[in-house]
């Protein structure tokens, strides 16, 4: 399991798709009644990409970047991190219970909160002074109980505070999240449609916001 990032290439087309997938066991009795068991609380995602062009001229080596990335992962064997366009930013508010100093970050999807495990904190341009007493480089305002975390988020999606937040105290965290992915298949096709111009019609990934792949 590596933390290498999937290459961001200009030929990515707009027909990117993602499909959340759960694992439910359904047993049906002779009278039609169902008994269902859920084997996962958070979904995996099937992500499909296409690259309309991959250039191999004038110093560009986009085909080589994508192909070498696939070869280095040995197809579906090794996982990596994928930053999905337009679906990579989070802002969450966690509330202290007075006991825990390890807080799980999450992505808000409507009324649903999905835990995220691979994050990068977002720097702030706010001119307030740093709180020098905090080992996690935090600052706070004197007007509210809101703490804003700038750095020190673990890449596992948890915030480890030096001391627990007080009961009801809030912590707001913003940043970038990544999907933990692997290639769906052990093969990948590339088509040469013009001189030194290639395309990849379908690049399929299996991903999760946690560590499930």
mmCIF file of C-alpha atoms in Angstrom:
data_model
loop_
_atom_site.group_PDB
_atom_site.id
_atom_site.type_symbol
_atom_site.label_atom_id
_atom_site.label_comp_id
_atom_site.label_asym_id
_atom_site.label_seq_id
_atom_site.Cartn_x
_atom_site.Cartn_y
_atom_site.Cartn_z
ATOM 1 C CA UNK A 1 0.000 0.000 0.000
ATOM 2 C CA UNK A 2 1.698 3.178 -1.196
ATOM 3 C CA UNK A 3 0.876 6.866 -0.826
ATOM 4 C CA UNK A 4 1.953 7.781 -4.353
ATOM 5 C CA UNK A 5 -0.532 10.065 -6.136
ATOM 6 C CA UNK A 6 -2.300 9.151 -9.366
ATOM 7 C CA UNK A 7 -0.934 11.457 -12.118
ATOM 8 C CA UNK A 8 -2.988 14.528 -13.011
ATOM 9 C CA UNK A 9 -2.938 14.740 -16.808
ATOM 10 C CA UNK A 10 -4.565 17.361 -19.091
ATOM 11 C CA UNK A 11 -6.281 14.807 -21.340
ATOM 12 C CA UNK A 12 -8.790 13.733 -18.682
ATOM 13 C CA UNK A 13 -12.311 13.902 -20.137
ATOM 14 C CA UNK A 14 -15.469 15.103 -18.413
ATOM 15 C CA UNK A 15 -17.279 11.778 -18.440
ATOM 16 C CA UNK A 16 -15.691 10.690 -15.172
ATOM 17 C CA UNK A 17 -18.065 8.557 -13.118
ATOM 18 C CA UNK A 18 -18.173 7.112 -9.622
ATOM 19 C CA UNK A 19 -20.470 4.447 -8.213
ATOM 20 C CA UNK A 20 -20.804 3.791 -4.451
ATOM 21 C CA UNK A 21 -20.995 0.072 -3.657
ATOM 22 C CA UNK A 22 -22.137 -1.657 -0.458
ATOM 23 C CA UNK A 23 -22.088 -5.330 0.467
ATOM 24 C CA UNK A 24 -25.468 -6.620 1.631
ATOM 25 C CA UNK A 25 -26.472 -10.236 2.144
ATOM 26 C CA UNK A 26 -30.174 -10.786 1.395
ATOM 27 C CA UNK A 27 -31.957 -13.978 2.359
ATOM 28 C CA UNK A 28 -35.573 -14.489 1.317
ATOM 29 C CA UNK A 29 -37.981 -16.911 2.944
ATOM 30 C CA UNK A 30 -40.572 -18.920 1.050
ATOM 31 C CA UNK A 31 -43.279 -16.411 1.980
ATOM 32 C CA UNK A 32 -41.269 -13.518 0.482
ATOM 33 C CA UNK A 33 -40.017 -11.920 3.680
ATOM 34 C CA UNK A 34 -36.419 -10.753 3.592
ATOM 35 C CA UNK A 35 -33.632 -10.910 6.137
ATOM 36 C CA UNK A 36 -30.782 -8.535 5.311
ATOM 37 C CA UNK A 37 -27.281 -8.236 6.752
ATOM 38 C CA UNK A 38 -24.930 -5.349 5.955
ATOM 39 C CA UNK A 39 -21.235 -6.244 5.821
ATOM 40 C CA UNK A 40 -19.838 -2.727 5.493
ATOM 41 C CA UNK A 41 -20.854 0.591 6.993
ATOM 42 C CA UNK A 42 -19.146 2.783 4.396
ATOM 43 C CA UNK A 43 -19.052 2.193 0.646
ATOM 44 C CA UNK A 44 -16.350 1.371 -1.791
ATOM 45 C CA UNK A 45 -16.419 3.352 -5.041
ATOM 46 C CA UNK A 46 -16.048 2.214 -8.624
ATOM 47 C CA UNK A 47 -14.431 5.115 -10.486
ATOM 48 C CA UNK A 48 -14.182 5.265 -14.276
ATOM 49 C CA UNK A 49 -11.917 7.719 -16.130
ATOM 50 C CA UNK A 50 -11.067 8.294 -19.773
ATOM 51 C CA UNK A 51 -8.183 10.214 -21.304
ATOM 52 C CA UNK A 52 -8.988 11.713 -24.711
ATOM 53 C CA UNK A 53 -5.326 12.340 -25.478
ATOM 54 C CA UNK A 54 -1.958 11.321 -24.110
ATOM 55 C CA UNK A 55 0.816 13.201 -25.894
ATOM 56 C CA UNK A 56 4.292 11.879 -26.640
ATOM 57 C CA UNK A 57 5.935 14.830 -28.388
ATOM 58 C CA UNK A 58 7.670 18.154 -27.717
ATOM 59 C CA UNK A 59 8.895 17.050 -24.320
ATOM 60 C CA UNK A 60 5.521 15.688 -23.225
ATOM 61 C CA UNK A 61 5.382 12.105 -22.003
ATOM 62 C CA UNK A 62 1.809 11.748 -20.778
ATOM 63 C CA UNK A 63 1.376 8.200 -22.079
ATOM 64 C CA UNK A 64 4.574 7.155 -20.340
ATOM 65 C CA UNK A 65 3.423 8.740 -17.077
ATOM 66 C CA UNK A 66 0.133 6.852 -17.063
ATOM 67 C CA UNK A 67 1.556 3.576 -18.354
ATOM 68 C CA UNK A 68 4.536 3.567 -15.993
ATOM 69 C CA UNK A 69 2.223 4.344 -13.067
ATOM 70 C CA UNK A 70 0.121 1.288 -13.969
ATOM 71 C CA UNK A 71 3.227 -0.894 -14.364
ATOM 72 C CA UNK A 72 4.694 0.258 -11.045
ATOM 73 C CA UNK A 73 1.468 -0.709 -9.281
ATOM 74 C CA UNK A 74 1.590 -4.149 -10.990
ATOM 75 C CA UNK A 75 -1.945 -3.695 -12.209
ATOM 76 C CA UNK A 76 -4.464 -4.245 -9.417
ATOM 77 C CA UNK A 77 -1.839 -5.270 -6.857
ATOM 78 C CA UNK A 78 -0.725 -2.033 -5.205
ATOM 79 C CA UNK A 79 -2.968 0.792 -4.035
ATOM 80 C CA UNK A 80 -2.407 4.541 -4.389
ATOM 81 C CA UNK A 81 -4.056 7.877 -3.646
ATOM 82 C CA UNK A 82 -6.384 9.572 -6.125
ATOM 83 C CA UNK A 83 -7.444 13.221 -5.990
ATOM 84 C CA UNK A 84 -10.804 13.338 -7.749
ATOM 85 C CA UNK A 85 -11.477 16.589 -9.650
ATOM 86 C CA UNK A 86 -14.171 18.712 -7.982
ATOM 87 C CA UNK A 87 -14.539 16.153 -5.177
ATOM 88 C CA UNK A 88 -11.516 16.614 -2.937
ATOM 89 C CA UNK A 89 -12.241 19.363 -0.404
ATOM 90 C CA UNK A 90 -13.717 18.920 3.060
ATOM 91 C CA UNK A 91 -14.753 21.115 5.969
ATOM 92 C CA UNK A 92 -15.967 19.372 9.084
ATOM 93 C CA UNK A 93 -16.830 20.412 12.615
ATOM 94 C CA UNK A 94 -16.082 17.920 15.375
ATOM 95 C CA UNK A 95 -17.450 18.395 18.885
ATOM 96 C CA UNK A 96 -15.467 17.533 21.999
ATOM 97 C CA UNK A 97 -16.709 15.079 24.607
ATOM 98 C CA UNK A 98 -14.234 16.090 27.310
ATOM 99 C CA UNK A 99 -12.470 12.724 27.105
ATOM 100 C CA UNK A 100 -11.087 11.895 23.673
ATOM 101 C CA UNK A 101 -8.147 13.725 22.133
ATOM 102 C CA UNK A 102 -8.226 11.633 18.931
ATOM 103 C CA UNK A 103 -10.862 12.921 16.511
ATOM 104 C CA UNK A 104 -11.977 11.378 13.212
ATOM 105 C CA UNK A 105 -12.300 13.700 10.214
ATOM 106 C CA UNK A 106 -15.150 13.216 7.750
ATOM 107 C CA UNK A 107 -16.655 14.377 4.484
ATOM 108 C CA UNK A 108 -20.175 15.798 4.525
ATOM 109 C CA UNK A 109 -22.441 14.325 1.826
ATOM 110 C CA UNK A 110 -25.805 15.942 2.459
ATOM 111 C CA UNK A 111 -26.957 14.553 5.798
ATOM 112 C CA UNK A 112 -24.377 11.747 5.636
ATOM 113 C CA UNK A 113 -20.923 11.927 7.210
ATOM 114 C CA UNK A 114 -18.331 9.600 5.693
ATOM 115 C CA UNK A 115 -14.986 9.098 7.484
ATOM 116 C CA UNK A 116 -11.906 10.056 5.478
ATOM 117 C CA UNK A 117 -8.489 8.536 6.041
ATOM 118 C CA UNK A 118 -6.117 10.419 3.744
ATOM 119 C CA UNK A 119 -6.033 14.167 4.164
ATOM 120 C CA UNK A 120 -3.889 17.242 3.782
ATOM 121 C CA UNK A 121 -4.653 20.312 5.943
ATOM 122 C CA UNK A 122 -5.480 23.572 4.271
ATOM 123 C CA UNK A 123 -3.354 26.581 5.190
ATOM 124 C CA UNK A 124 -5.122 29.709 6.387
ATOM 125 C CA UNK A 125 -4.452 33.338 5.537
ATOM 126 C CA UNK A 126 -6.056 34.558 8.747
ATOM 127 C CA UNK A 127 -3.739 37.097 10.461
ATOM 128 C CA UNK A 128 -4.413 35.911 14.016
ATOM 129 C CA UNK A 129 -1.438 34.993 16.215
ATOM 130 C CA UNK A 130 -0.247 31.407 16.593
ATOM 131 C CA UNK A 131 -0.990 29.689 19.880
ATOM 132 C CA UNK A 132 2.614 29.021 20.918
ATOM 133 C CA UNK A 133 1.585 26.723 23.777
ATOM 134 C CA UNK A 134 0.175 24.123 21.353
ATOM 135 C CA UNK A 135 2.414 21.432 19.926
ATOM 136 C CA UNK A 136 -0.017 21.066 17.018
ATOM 137 C CA UNK A 137 0.332 24.675 15.785
ATOM 138 C CA UNK A 138 -3.219 25.734 16.512
ATOM 139 C CA UNK A 139 -4.648 29.172 16.947
ATOM 140 C CA UNK A 140 -7.899 30.320 18.474
ATOM 141 C CA UNK A 141 -10.069 33.409 18.716
ATOM 142 C CA UNK A 142 -10.945 35.027 22.002
ATOM 143 C CA UNK A 143 -14.570 35.565 20.925
ATOM 144 C CA UNK A 144 -15.601 31.928 20.515
ATOM 145 C CA UNK A 145 -14.745 28.399 21.574
ATOM 146 C CA UNK A 146 -13.915 27.512 17.962
ATOM 147 C CA UNK A 147 -10.446 26.140 17.311
ATOM 148 C CA UNK A 148 -9.020 26.098 13.815
ATOM 149 C CA UNK A 149 -6.437 23.455 13.034
ATOM 150 C CA UNK A 150 -3.850 24.402 10.426
ATOM 151 C CA UNK A 151 -1.219 21.674 10.572
ATOM 152 C CA UNK A 152 -0.636 18.390 12.368
ATOM 153 C CA UNK A 153 -3.411 16.281 10.830
ATOM 154 C CA UNK A 154 -2.292 12.689 10.498
ATOM 155 C CA UNK A 155 -2.543 11.161 7.057
ATOM 156 C CA UNK A 156 -4.813 8.517 8.608
ATOM 157 C CA UNK A 157 -7.620 11.079 8.869
ATOM 158 C CA UNK A 158 -7.403 11.609 12.625
ATOM 159 C CA UNK A 159 -6.510 14.720 14.591
ATOM 160 C CA UNK A 160 -4.459 13.982 17.721
ATOM 161 C CA UNK A 161 -4.799 16.850 20.181
ATOM 162 C CA UNK A 162 -2.456 17.421 23.139
ATOM 163 C CA UNK A 163 -5.497 17.545 25.437
ATOM 164 C CA UNK A 164 -9.171 16.620 24.864
ATOM 165 C CA UNK A 165 -11.603 19.293 23.770
ATOM 166 C CA UNK A 166 -14.005 20.348 26.495
ATOM 167 C CA UNK A 167 -17.524 18.972 26.339
ATOM 168 C CA UNK A 168 -19.305 20.824 23.532
ATOM 169 C CA UNK A 169 -16.183 22.638 22.339
ATOM 170 C CA UNK A 170 -15.872 22.648 18.563
ATOM 171 C CA UNK A 171 -12.966 22.156 16.190
ATOM 172 C CA UNK A 172 -13.266 23.169 12.522
ATOM 173 C CA UNK A 173 -10.917 21.498 10.049
ATOM 174 C CA UNK A 174 -10.653 22.169 6.304
ATOM 175 C CA UNK A 175 -8.420 20.551 3.761
ATOM 176 C CA UNK A 176 -8.001 18.129 0.878
ATOM 177 C CA UNK A 177 -8.919 14.438 0.944
ATOM 178 C CA UNK A 178 -7.905 11.564 -1.310
ATOM 179 C CA UNK A 179 -9.483 8.280 -2.322
ATOM 180 C CA UNK A 180 -7.438 5.174 -1.537
ATOM 181 C CA UNK A 181 -7.623 3.264 -4.831
ATOM 182 C CA UNK A 182 -6.318 0.357 -6.855
ATOM 183 C CA UNK A 183 -6.752 -0.431 -10.533
ATOM 184 C CA UNK A 184 -9.823 -2.588 -11.109
ATOM 185 C CA UNK A 185 -8.093 -4.868 -13.599
ATOM 186 C CA UNK A 186 -4.630 -6.277 -14.225
ATOM 187 C CA UNK A 187 -4.677 -5.009 -17.820
ATOM 188 C CA UNK A 188 -4.910 -1.542 -19.357
ATOM 189 C CA UNK A 189 -5.439 -0.611 -23.017
ATOM 190 C CA UNK A 190 -3.985 2.414 -24.834
ATOM 191 C CA UNK A 191 -4.862 3.374 -28.436
ATOM 192 C CA UNK A 192 -2.653 5.270 -30.879
ATOM 193 C CA UNK A 193 -5.040 7.404 -32.997
ATOM 194 C CA UNK A 194 -2.543 9.896 -34.500
ATOM 195 C CA UNK A 195 1.201 10.337 -34.710
ATOM 196 C CA UNK A 196 2.480 10.406 -31.126
ATOM 197 C CA UNK A 197 -1.066 10.860 -29.838
ATOM 198 C CA UNK A 198 -2.620 8.147 -27.704
ATOM 199 C CA UNK A 199 -5.787 7.759 -25.675
ATOM 200 C CA UNK A 200 -7.036 5.544 -22.855
ATOM 201 C CA UNK A 201 -10.763 4.994 -23.337
ATOM 202 C CA UNK A 202 -11.397 3.499 -19.917
ATOM 203 C CA UNK A 203 -9.272 3.548 -16.782
ATOM 204 C CA UNK A 204 -11.215 1.901 -13.954
ATOM 205 C CA UNK A 205 -10.395 2.198 -10.263
ATOM 206 C CA UNK A 206 -11.803 0.671 -7.096
ATOM 207 C CA UNK A 207 -11.557 3.154 -4.248
ATOM 208 C CA UNK A 208 -12.560 4.089 -0.751
ATOM 209 C CA UNK A 209 -12.353 7.130 1.485
ATOM 210 C CA UNK A 210 -10.878 4.770 4.091
ATOM 211 C CA UNK A 211 -8.278 2.007 3.922
ATOM 212 C CA UNK A 212 -10.410 -0.717 2.362
ATOM 213 C CA UNK A 213 -8.377 -1.381 -0.797
#
